[in-house]
């Protein structure tokens, strides 16, 4: 009898753990990929990611970019990317999103230009932080390094 009760208790705990809600009040973001791997003047950079947010009330995307000289960060800055530019329906609790911007040009007025330009070839990473309308901040998720070619 005790073994059955213990077995039922263990199975109940396992089932409850498996059904844990993956949505939280604070947004959660993961970076899936970045392309292209080598960026020239005027290229479009696409940062593919995924997010979850319990209320589905995301407001802003902050892009953090870091330029490197070897392993040393030589520039670290952030710019705001309006969530409305992603053309996602409102109230989504979970979605894939592509943050798209241009390197060193403004040829396409629908895209955000990446602020600043490296004066030499360098590598870079791009990270994301999401903010919802209640000002909850997500985790920080960062891409792999890509190569930025000088103009």
mmCIF file of N, CA and C in Angstrom, residues 2-63:
data_model
loop_
_atom_site.group_PDB
_atom_site.id
_atom_site.type_symbol
_atom_site.label_atom_id
_atom_site.label_comp_id
_atom_site.label_asym_id
_atom_site.label_seq_id
_atom_site.Cartn_x
_atom_site.Cartn_y
_atom_site.Cartn_z
ATOM 1 N N UNK A 2 1.927 1.264 0.820
ATOM 2 C CA UNK A 2 2.822 2.410 0.882
ATOM 3 C C UNK A 2 3.535 2.623 -0.453
ATOM 4 N N UNK A 3 3.878 1.518 -1.103
ATOM 5 C CA UNK A 3 4.558 1.636 -2.396
ATOM 6 C C UNK A 3 3.640 2.252 -3.441
ATOM 7 N N UNK A 4 2.384 1.889 -3.452
ATOM 8 C CA UNK A 4 1.425 2.469 -4.402
ATOM 9 C C UNK A 4 1.259 3.966 -4.140
ATOM 10 N N UNK A 5 1.136 4.333 -2.882
ATOM 11 C CA UNK A 5 0.968 5.733 -2.525
ATOM 12 C C UNK A 5 2.197 6.535 -2.937
ATOM 13 N N UNK A 6 3.372 5.978 -2.697
ATOM 14 C CA UNK A 6 4.611 6.627 -3.100
ATOM 15 C C UNK A 6 4.686 6.747 -4.613
ATOM 16 N N UNK A 7 4.307 5.716 -5.331
ATOM 17 C CA UNK A 7 4.313 5.743 -6.796
ATOM 18 C C UNK A 7 3.349 6.799 -7.320
ATOM 19 N N UNK A 8 2.175 6.895 -6.763
ATOM 20 C CA UNK A 8 1.191 7.899 -7.179
ATOM 21 C C UNK A 8 1.720 9.302 -6.906
ATOM 22 N N UNK A 9 2.343 9.484 -5.759
ATOM 23 C CA UNK A 9 2.908 10.779 -5.410
ATOM 24 C C UNK A 9 4.022 11.173 -6.391
ATOM 25 N N UNK A 10 4.918 10.265 -6.702
ATOM 26 C CA UNK A 10 6.020 10.529 -7.643
ATOM 27 C C UNK A 10 5.463 10.860 -9.027
ATOM 28 N N UNK A 11 4.503 10.089 -9.501
ATOM 29 C CA UNK A 11 3.905 10.350 -10.812
ATOM 30 C C UNK A 11 3.196 11.700 -10.841
ATOM 31 N N UNK A 12 2.527 12.068 -9.770
ATOM 32 C CA UNK A 12 1.854 13.367 -9.700
ATOM 33 C C UNK A 12 2.866 14.506 -9.786
ATOM 34 N N UNK A 13 3.967 14.386 -9.075
ATOM 35 C CA UNK A 13 5.010 15.412 -9.121
ATOM 36 C C UNK A 13 5.595 15.521 -10.524
ATOM 37 N N UNK A 14 5.839 14.406 -11.177
ATOM 38 C CA UNK A 14 6.395 14.416 -12.532
ATOM 39 C C UNK A 14 5.425 15.079 -13.504
ATOM 40 N N UNK A 15 4.155 14.724 -13.440
ATOM 41 C CA UNK A 15 3.157 15.317 -14.336
ATOM 42 C C UNK A 15 3.043 16.818 -14.097
ATOM 43 N N UNK A 16 3.053 17.248 -12.858
ATOM 44 C CA UNK A 16 2.954 18.671 -12.560
ATOM 45 C C UNK A 16 4.185 19.413 -13.052
ATOM 46 N N UNK A 17 5.349 18.826 -12.929
ATOM 47 C CA UNK A 17 6.576 19.464 -13.403
ATOM 48 C C UNK A 17 6.575 19.579 -14.912
ATOM 49 N N UNK A 18 6.047 18.607 -15.614
ATOM 50 C CA UNK A 18 6.006 18.630 -17.078
ATOM 51 C C UNK A 18 5.004 19.658 -17.595
ATOM 52 N N UNK A 19 3.998 19.967 -16.830
ATOM 53 C CA UNK A 19 2.978 20.916 -17.264
ATOM 54 C C UNK A 19 3.269 22.338 -16.810
ATOM 55 N N UNK A 20 4.459 22.605 -16.335
ATOM 56 C CA UNK A 20 4.813 23.934 -15.874
ATOM 57 C C UNK A 20 4.660 24.925 -17.016
ATOM 58 N N UNK A 21 4.000 26.052 -16.751
ATOM 59 C CA UNK A 21 3.751 27.066 -17.773
ATOM 60 C C UNK A 21 5.071 27.713 -18.180
ATOM 61 N N UNK A 22 5.352 27.769 -19.483
ATOM 62 C CA UNK A 22 6.597 28.361 -19.958
ATOM 63 C C UNK A 22 6.495 29.867 -20.098
ATOM 64 N N UNK A 23 5.317 30.430 -19.886
ATOM 65 C CA UNK A 23 5.122 31.864 -20.012
ATOM 66 C C UNK A 23 5.268 32.536 -18.659
ATOM 67 N N UNK A 24 5.999 33.648 -18.645
ATOM 68 C CA UNK A 24 6.208 34.409 -17.427
ATOM 69 C C UNK A 24 5.856 35.866 -17.687
ATOM 70 N N UNK A 25 5.660 36.614 -16.597
ATOM 71 C CA UNK A 25 5.369 38.045 -16.722
ATOM 72 C C UNK A 25 6.533 38.766 -17.389
ATOM 73 N N UNK A 26 7.751 38.407 -17.010
ATOM 74 C CA UNK A 26 8.923 38.982 -17.657
ATOM 75 C C UNK A 26 9.112 38.278 -19.003
ATOM 76 N N UNK A 27 9.322 39.042 -20.072
ATOM 77 C CA UNK A 27 9.568 38.402 -21.368
ATOM 78 C C UNK A 27 10.831 37.545 -21.319
ATOM 79 N N UNK A 28 10.865 36.521 -22.144
ATOM 80 C CA UNK A 28 12.047 35.673 -22.295
ATOM 81 C C UNK A 28 12.404 35.664 -23.770
ATOM 82 N N UNK A 29 13.667 35.913 -24.081
ATOM 83 C CA UNK A 29 14.113 35.961 -25.474
ATOM 84 C C UNK A 29 15.300 35.028 -25.667
ATOM 85 N N UNK A 30 15.350 34.391 -26.833
ATOM 86 C CA UNK A 30 16.505 33.588 -27.238
ATOM 87 C C UNK A 30 16.889 34.002 -28.650
ATOM 88 N N UNK A 31 18.177 34.108 -28.909
ATOM 89 C CA UNK A 31 18.675 34.398 -30.255
ATOM 90 C C UNK A 31 18.928 33.066 -30.934
ATOM 91 N N UNK A 32 18.320 32.891 -32.098
ATOM 92 C CA UNK A 32 18.467 31.634 -32.838
ATOM 93 C C UNK A 32 19.624 31.699 -33.832
ATOM 94 N N UNK A 33 19.760 32.841 -34.538
ATOM 95 C CA UNK A 33 20.847 32.964 -35.515
ATOM 96 C C UNK A 33 21.008 34.422 -35.934
ATOM 97 N N UNK A 34 22.129 34.684 -36.596
ATOM 98 C CA UNK A 34 22.382 35.991 -37.194
ATOM 99 C C UNK A 34 22.993 35.754 -38.563
ATOM 100 N N UNK A 35 22.605 36.595 -39.522
ATOM 101 C CA UNK A 35 23.165 36.461 -40.867
ATOM 102 C C UNK A 35 23.213 37.828 -41.530
ATOM 103 N N UNK A 36 24.130 38.020 -42.454
ATOM 104 C CA UNK A 36 25.157 37.090 -42.908
ATOM 105 C C UNK A 36 26.315 37.012 -41.913
ATOM 106 N N UNK A 37 27.196 36.075 -42.144
ATOM 107 C CA UNK A 37 28.354 35.905 -41.273
ATOM 108 C C UNK A 37 29.436 36.938 -41.532
ATOM 109 N N UNK A 38 29.464 37.498 -42.763
ATOM 110 C CA UNK A 38 30.387 38.577 -43.102
ATOM 111 C C UNK A 38 29.567 39.710 -43.690
ATOM 112 N N UNK A 39 29.696 40.900 -43.112
ATOM 113 C CA UNK A 39 28.855 42.037 -43.461
ATOM 114 C C UNK A 39 29.690 43.117 -44.128
ATOM 115 N N UNK A 40 29.252 43.543 -45.315
ATOM 116 C CA UNK A 40 29.886 44.642 -46.031
ATOM 117 C C UNK A 40 29.011 45.885 -45.944
ATOM 118 N N UNK A 41 29.555 47.011 -46.328
ATOM 119 C CA UNK A 41 28.839 48.270 -46.348
ATOM 120 C C UNK A 41 27.505 48.120 -47.094
ATOM 121 N N UNK A 42 26.394 48.501 -46.447
ATOM 122 C CA UNK A 42 25.084 48.430 -47.085
ATOM 123 C C UNK A 42 24.356 47.115 -46.928
ATOM 124 N N UNK A 43 25.001 46.111 -46.343
ATOM 125 C CA UNK A 43 24.337 44.816 -46.161
ATOM 126 C C UNK A 43 23.236 44.899 -45.104
ATOM 127 N N UNK A 44 22.259 44.044 -45.248
ATOM 128 C CA UNK A 44 21.173 43.919 -44.286
ATOM 129 C C UNK A 44 21.522 42.791 -43.321
ATOM 130 N N UNK A 45 21.451 43.079 -42.030
ATOM 131 C CA UNK A 45 21.742 42.094 -40.987
ATOM 132 C C UNK A 45 20.412 41.622 -40.410
ATOM 133 N N UNK A 46 20.230 40.307 -40.314
ATOM 134 C CA UNK A 46 19.005 39.743 -39.767
ATOM 135 C C UNK A 46 19.341 38.933 -38.519
ATOM 136 N N UNK A 47 18.744 39.336 -37.414
ATOM 137 C CA UNK A 47 18.908 38.667 -36.135
ATOM 138 C C UNK A 47 17.622 37.904 -35.859
ATOM 139 N N UNK A 48 17.666 36.579 -36.017
ATOM 140 C CA UNK A 48 16.484 35.739 -35.809
ATOM 141 C C UNK A 48 16.419 35.319 -34.355
ATOM 142 N N UNK A 49 15.225 35.470 -33.771
ATOM 143 C CA UNK A 49 15.066 35.149 -32.360
ATOM 144 C C UNK A 49 13.654 34.663 -32.081
ATOM 145 N N UNK A 50 13.439 34.299 -30.835
ATOM 146 C CA UNK A 50 12.135 33.815 -30.385
ATOM 147 C C UNK A 50 11.890 34.404 -29.004
ATOM 148 N N UNK A 51 10.627 34.725 -28.723
ATOM 149 C CA UNK A 51 10.308 35.244 -27.407
ATOM 150 C C UNK A 51 9.031 34.623 -26.862
ATOM 151 N N UNK A 52 8.892 34.705 -25.539
ATOM 152 C CA UNK A 52 7.642 34.381 -24.853
ATOM 153 C C UNK A 52 7.361 35.521 -23.879
ATOM 154 N N UNK A 53 6.071 35.811 -23.676
ATOM 155 C CA UNK A 53 5.644 36.836 -22.735
ATOM 156 C C UNK A 53 4.205 36.539 -22.360
ATOM 157 N N UNK A 54 3.939 36.349 -21.085
ATOM 158 C CA UNK A 54 2.621 35.913 -20.635
ATOM 159 C C UNK A 54 1.511 36.870 -21.048
ATOM 160 N N UNK A 55 1.729 38.159 -20.934
ATOM 161 C CA UNK A 55 0.683 39.121 -21.262
ATOM 162 C C UNK A 55 0.639 39.478 -22.745
ATOM 163 N N UNK A 56 1.700 39.193 -23.489
ATOM 164 C CA UNK A 56 1.743 39.544 -24.907
ATOM 165 C C UNK A 56 1.717 41.037 -25.131
ATOM 166 N N UNK A 57 2.386 41.784 -24.248
ATOM 167 C CA UNK A 57 2.339 43.244 -24.324
ATOM 168 C C UNK A 57 3.714 43.864 -24.563
ATOM 169 N N UNK A 58 4.500 43.265 -25.450
ATOM 170 C CA UNK A 58 5.841 43.793 -25.698
ATOM 171 C C UNK A 58 5.773 45.172 -26.324
ATOM 172 N N UNK A 59 6.723 46.015 -25.940
ATOM 173 C CA UNK A 59 6.739 47.402 -26.390
ATOM 174 C C UNK A 59 8.004 47.749 -27.164
ATOM 175 N N UNK A 60 9.150 47.326 -26.670
ATOM 176 C CA UNK A 60 10.418 47.733 -27.265
ATOM 177 C C UNK A 60 11.404 46.578 -27.330
ATOM 178 N N UNK A 61 12.264 46.678 -28.304
ATOM 179 C CA UNK A 61 13.383 45.760 -28.453
ATOM 180 C C UNK A 61 14.644 46.617 -28.384
ATOM 181 N N UNK A 62 15.538 46.273 -27.488
ATOM 182 C CA UNK A 62 16.818 46.965 -27.421
ATOM 183 C C UNK A 62 17.880 46.041 -27.993
ATOM 184 N N UNK A 63 18.625 46.576 -28.967
ATOM 185 C CA UNK A 63 19.700 45.828 -29.603
ATOM 186 C C UNK A 63 21.011 46.329 -29.005
#
